[in-house]
Amino acid sequence: MAKQARAIQTRRQILDAAGLVFDQLGYESATITEIIAQAGVTKGALYFHFDSKEDVARAVLEEAVTTEGVVPQDSKLQECVDVGMVLAHRVPREPMLSAAIRLSTDLKARALFGTSWTPWIAFMAEQLALAKEQGELLPHTVPEETALVIVAAWTGMEIVTSDLKDGESLQHRVSRLYDHLLPSIAVPGVLARLDTSPDRGTRIWQAHQEQAGRDVETDKGIDLSMSA
């Protein structure tokens, strides 16, 4: 078990380092040597987990399609909002997530291994379909079309505004994006209850981290009692 845990940790170190390198240099300029140096692992350790730079990049894209921290809600439309708000909190803080956006916009990288947009659109379409079944969406709303609009708009917001130096956070920008989009798809009763406040992603993520910390302490306590 300890060996498996170390392997999982090493893989994560490599992906975090790759995310930083890809985010700073782009796919073509990034090298395996730089990823190894950033990760602080051996070449053998990297090639134990990945066959090539392309394989590493593909794994970064896969890891970036994540709903970690998002709590299930009665309102599936609120869940959709929460996914976007949590990502708006995490992307500026986690190079692996921002690297996935950069890889997805790199023409050469896209030709090699695609983008993270397709699975995101598919996920969002499923969530919106559930929201429509629950009567949360206006009758004209087509989940697949709306999912494409949301993913494209979110991604475009991050790309277009990432270099602006006006001091406004991505969370504020995404909050405003939802405030523009949601009235065109949500029934009024649901719209009035949706929380699109700029700090929602931060609150959700902090609660998730706190719970994860409590879970770790509980696991440690169980391990100590079993070894006593």
Short mmCIF file of C-alpha atoms in Angstrom, two decimals:
data_model
loop_
_atom_site.label_atom_id
_atom_site.label_comp_id
_atom_site.label_asym_id
_atom_site.label_seq_id
_atom_site.Cartn_x
_atom_site.Cartn_y
_atom_site.Cartn_z
CA MET A 1 0.00 0.00 0.00
CA ALA A 2 2.84 2.40 0.87
CA LYS A 3 4.50 1.71 -2.48
CA GLN A 4 1.22 2.38 -4.31
CA ALA A 5 0.74 5.64 -2.39
CA ARG A 6 4.26 6.76 -3.34
CA ALA A 7 3.59 5.94 -6.99
CA ILE A 8 0.40 8.00 -6.94
CA GLN A 9 2.23 10.89 -5.30
CA THR A 10 5.08 10.72 -7.84
CA ARG A 11 2.66 10.74 -10.74
CA ARG A 12 0.94 13.78 -9.29
CA GLN A 13 4.29 15.54 -8.82
CA ILE A 14 5.10 14.96 -12.47
CA LEU A 15 1.73 16.24 -13.67
CA ASP A 16 1.91 19.34 -11.47
CA ALA A 17 5.40 20.05 -12.76
CA ALA A 18 4.36 19.42 -16.36
CA GLY A 19 1.45 21.78 -15.92
CA LEU A 20 3.80 24.52 -14.75
CA VAL A 21 6.24 23.93 -17.64
CA PHE A 22 3.51 23.72 -20.29
CA ASP A 23 1.82 26.80 -18.87
CA GLN A 24 5.03 28.83 -18.95
CA LEU A 25 6.58 27.59 -22.20
CA GLY A 26 3.81 26.02 -24.27
CA TYR A 27 3.83 22.46 -25.56
CA GLU A 28 6.44 22.71 -28.28
CA SER A 29 9.07 24.51 -26.20
CA ALA A 30 8.59 22.33 -23.12
CA THR A 31 11.00 19.42 -22.69
CA ILE A 32 11.01 16.22 -20.68
CA THR A 33 14.25 17.41 -19.05
CA GLU A 34 12.56 20.56 -17.76
CA ILE A 35 9.57 18.60 -16.48
CA ILE A 36 11.87 16.16 -14.63
CA ALA A 37 13.84 19.03 -13.08
CA GLN A 38 10.67 20.84 -12.02
CA ALA A 39 9.18 17.65 -10.55
CA GLY A 40 12.37 16.65 -8.74
CA VAL A 41 12.14 13.05 -9.93
CA THR A 42 14.39 10.78 -11.95
CA LYS A 43 14.03 10.12 -15.67
CA GLY A 44 13.19 6.53 -14.80
CA ALA A 45 10.36 7.65 -12.52
CA LEU A 46 8.82 9.77 -15.27
CA TYR A 47 9.06 7.03 -17.89
CA PHE A 48 7.60 4.53 -15.43
CA HIS A 49 4.37 6.56 -15.55
CA PHE A 50 4.49 8.10 -19.02
CA ASP A 51 5.85 7.05 -22.41
CA SER A 52 6.52 10.50 -23.86
CA LYS A 53 5.94 14.25 -23.58
CA GLU A 54 2.77 13.72 -25.59
CA ASP A 55 1.60 11.15 -23.05
CA VAL A 56 2.26 13.59 -20.20
CA ALA A 57 0.33 16.36 -21.97
CA ARG A 58 -2.60 14.06 -22.63
CA ALA A 59 -2.69 13.17 -18.92
CA VAL A 60 -2.67 16.87 -18.00
CA LEU A 61 -5.73 17.39 -20.19
CA GLU A 62 -7.49 14.41 -18.63
CA GLU A 63 -6.76 15.59 -15.08
CA ALA A 64 -8.10 19.05 -15.90
CA VAL A 65 -11.60 17.71 -16.56
CA THR A 66 -12.50 17.67 -12.88
CA THR A 67 -15.45 18.47 -10.65
CA GLU A 68 -13.43 17.99 -7.47
CA GLY A 69 -14.90 19.94 -4.59
CA VAL A 70 -18.31 20.47 -6.17
CA VAL A 71 -21.10 19.27 -3.89
CA PRO A 72 -24.24 17.70 -5.40
CA GLN A 73 -27.18 20.11 -5.34
CA ASP A 74 -30.92 19.64 -5.71
CA SER A 75 -30.64 22.18 -8.53
CA LYS A 76 -28.58 20.73 -11.35
CA LEU A 77 -28.28 24.21 -12.85
CA GLN A 78 -26.67 25.39 -9.61
CA GLU A 79 -24.25 22.45 -9.92
CA CYS A 80 -23.35 23.64 -13.42
CA VAL A 81 -22.67 27.11 -12.04
CA ASP A 82 -20.65 25.66 -9.17
CA VAL A 83 -18.38 23.73 -11.54
CA GLY A 84 -17.55 26.93 -13.39
CA MET A 85 -17.09 28.97 -10.22
CA VAL A 86 -14.81 26.42 -8.55
CA LEU A 87 -12.68 26.27 -11.70
CA ALA A 88 -12.57 30.07 -11.75
CA HIS A 89 -11.10 29.89 -8.25
CA ARG A 90 -8.64 27.09 -9.03
CA VAL A 91 -7.33 27.89 -12.52
CA PRO A 92 -5.30 30.99 -11.51
CA ARG A 93 -3.86 29.01 -8.59
CA GLU A 94 -3.13 25.64 -10.24
CA PRO A 95 -0.79 25.63 -13.25
CA MET A 96 -1.95 22.19 -14.37
CA LEU A 97 -5.47 23.51 -14.92
CA SER A 98 -4.36 26.63 -16.75
CA ALA A 99 -1.92 24.51 -18.77
CA ALA A 100 -4.84 22.45 -20.04
CA ILE A 101 -6.38 25.61 -21.47
CA ARG A 102 -3.09 26.57 -23.09
CA LEU A 103 -2.64 23.08 -24.55
CA SER A 104 -6.19 23.15 -25.90
CA THR A 105 -5.51 26.40 -27.76
CA ASP A 106 -2.14 25.25 -29.15
CA LEU A 107 -2.72 24.17 -32.77
CA LYS A 108 0.12 21.64 -32.82
CA ALA A 109 -0.89 20.13 -29.48
CA ARG A 110 -4.53 19.93 -30.55
CA ALA A 111 -3.53 18.02 -33.68
CA LEU A 112 -1.65 15.50 -31.54
CA PHE A 113 -4.08 14.78 -28.73
CA GLY A 114 -7.18 16.94 -28.96
CA THR A 115 -8.52 19.27 -26.29
CA SER A 116 -10.28 19.18 -22.94
CA TRP A 117 -13.30 20.94 -24.43
CA THR A 118 -15.06 17.87 -25.84
CA PRO A 119 -15.39 16.06 -22.48
CA TRP A 120 -16.34 19.33 -20.77
CA ILE A 121 -19.13 19.95 -23.29
CA ALA A 122 -20.37 16.37 -22.90
CA PHE A 123 -20.40 16.68 -19.11
CA MET A 124 -22.17 20.03 -19.16
CA ALA A 125 -24.77 18.73 -21.63
CA GLU A 126 -25.58 15.83 -19.28
CA GLN A 127 -25.99 18.20 -16.34
CA LEU A 128 -28.19 20.56 -18.33
CA ALA A 129 -30.31 17.66 -19.56
CA LEU A 130 -30.94 16.69 -15.93
CA ALA A 131 -31.78 20.31 -15.14
CA LYS A 132 -34.28 20.37 -17.98
CA GLU A 133 -35.89 17.14 -16.77
CA GLN A 134 -36.36 18.85 -13.38
CA GLY A 135 -38.05 21.82 -15.00
CA GLU A 136 -35.22 24.26 -14.33
CA LEU A 137 -34.69 25.35 -17.93
CA LEU A 138 -36.87 27.31 -20.32
CA PRO A 139 -38.62 25.12 -22.94
CA HIS A 140 -36.53 26.39 -25.86
CA THR A 141 -33.23 25.42 -24.20
CA VAL A 142 -31.31 22.65 -25.98
CA PRO A 143 -28.80 21.17 -23.48
CA GLU A 144 -26.17 20.23 -26.07
CA GLU A 145 -26.23 23.68 -27.70
CA THR A 146 -26.22 25.49 -24.38
CA ALA A 147 -23.34 23.36 -23.09
CA LEU A 148 -21.24 24.41 -26.08
CA VAL A 149 -22.07 28.08 -25.47
CA ILE A 150 -21.19 27.88 -21.77
CA VAL A 151 -17.89 26.04 -22.26
CA ALA A 152 -16.84 28.32 -25.12
CA ALA A 153 -17.81 31.45 -23.21
CA TRP A 154 -16.03 30.34 -20.02
CA THR A 155 -12.88 29.42 -21.92
CA GLY A 156 -12.97 32.61 -23.94
CA MET A 157 -13.38 34.67 -20.79
CA GLU A 158 -10.27 33.09 -19.26
CA ILE A 159 -8.17 33.47 -22.41
CA VAL A 160 -9.22 37.00 -23.33
CA THR A 161 -8.93 38.45 -19.83
CA SER A 162 -5.94 36.52 -18.46
CA ASP A 163 -3.48 39.28 -19.37
CA LEU A 164 -5.64 42.22 -18.31
CA LYS A 165 -4.08 44.11 -15.41
CA ASP A 166 -7.22 45.72 -14.03
CA GLY A 167 -7.12 43.74 -10.77
CA GLU A 168 -10.39 41.91 -11.36
CA SER A 169 -10.32 38.20 -10.61
CA LEU A 170 -11.42 35.43 -12.96
CA GLN A 171 -14.13 34.63 -10.42
CA HIS A 172 -15.66 38.08 -10.82
CA ARG A 173 -15.54 37.78 -14.61
CA VAL A 174 -17.14 34.32 -14.63
CA SER A 175 -19.78 35.48 -12.17
CA ARG A 176 -20.69 38.27 -14.57
CA LEU A 177 -20.69 35.79 -17.46
CA TYR A 178 -23.29 33.63 -15.70
CA ASP A 179 -25.36 36.69 -14.85
CA HIS A 180 -25.54 37.42 -18.60
CA LEU A 181 -26.18 33.86 -19.77
CA LEU A 182 -28.50 32.33 -17.18
CA PRO A 183 -31.56 34.57 -17.74
CA SER A 184 -31.77 33.21 -21.28
CA ILE A 185 -32.04 29.56 -20.15
CA ALA A 186 -33.37 29.38 -16.57
CA VAL A 187 -37.00 29.61 -15.52
CA PRO A 188 -37.57 32.71 -13.36
CA GLY A 189 -38.20 30.81 -10.12
CA VAL A 190 -34.93 28.89 -10.43
CA LEU A 191 -32.99 31.94 -11.62
CA ALA A 192 -33.94 33.88 -8.48
CA ARG A 193 -32.43 31.14 -6.27
CA LEU A 194 -29.14 30.63 -8.12
CA ASP A 195 -25.98 31.75 -6.34
CA THR A 196 -23.56 33.25 -8.86
CA SER A 197 -21.67 35.44 -6.40
CA PRO A 198 -17.96 35.89 -7.20
CA ASP A 199 -16.82 34.22 -3.98
CA ARG A 200 -18.95 31.09 -4.39
CA GLY A 201 -16.13 29.04 -5.92
CA THR A 202 -13.76 30.04 -3.11
CA ARG A 203 -16.29 29.10 -0.44
CA ILE A 204 -16.99 25.71 -2.01
CA TRP A 205 -13.30 24.92 -2.48
CA GLN A 206 -12.34 25.98 1.06
CA ALA A 207 -15.10 23.80 2.52
CA HIS A 208 -13.83 20.89 0.41
CA GLN A 209 -10.25 21.41 1.62
CA GLU A 210 -11.36 21.61 5.23
CA GLN A 211 -13.32 18.37 4.89
CA ALA A 212 -10.33 16.70 3.22
CA GLY A 213 -8.16 17.76 6.16
CA ARG A 214 -10.63 16.29 8.63
CA ASP A 215 -10.74 13.06 6.64
CA VAL A 216 -6.94 12.80 6.77
CA GLU A 217 -6.93 13.26 10.54
CA THR A 218 -9.64 10.61 10.90
CA ASP A 219 -7.65 8.17 8.77
CA LYS A 220 -4.55 8.80 10.88
CA GLY A 221 -6.55 8.09 14.02
CA ILE A 222 -7.86 4.84 12.58
CA ASP A 223 -4.34 3.77 11.55
CA LEU A 224 -2.98 4.49 15.03
CA SER A 225 -5.77 2.58 16.76
CA MET A 226 -5.27 -0.42 14.47
CA SER A 227 -1.53 -0.50 15.13
CA ALA A 228 -1.92 -0.17 18.90
#
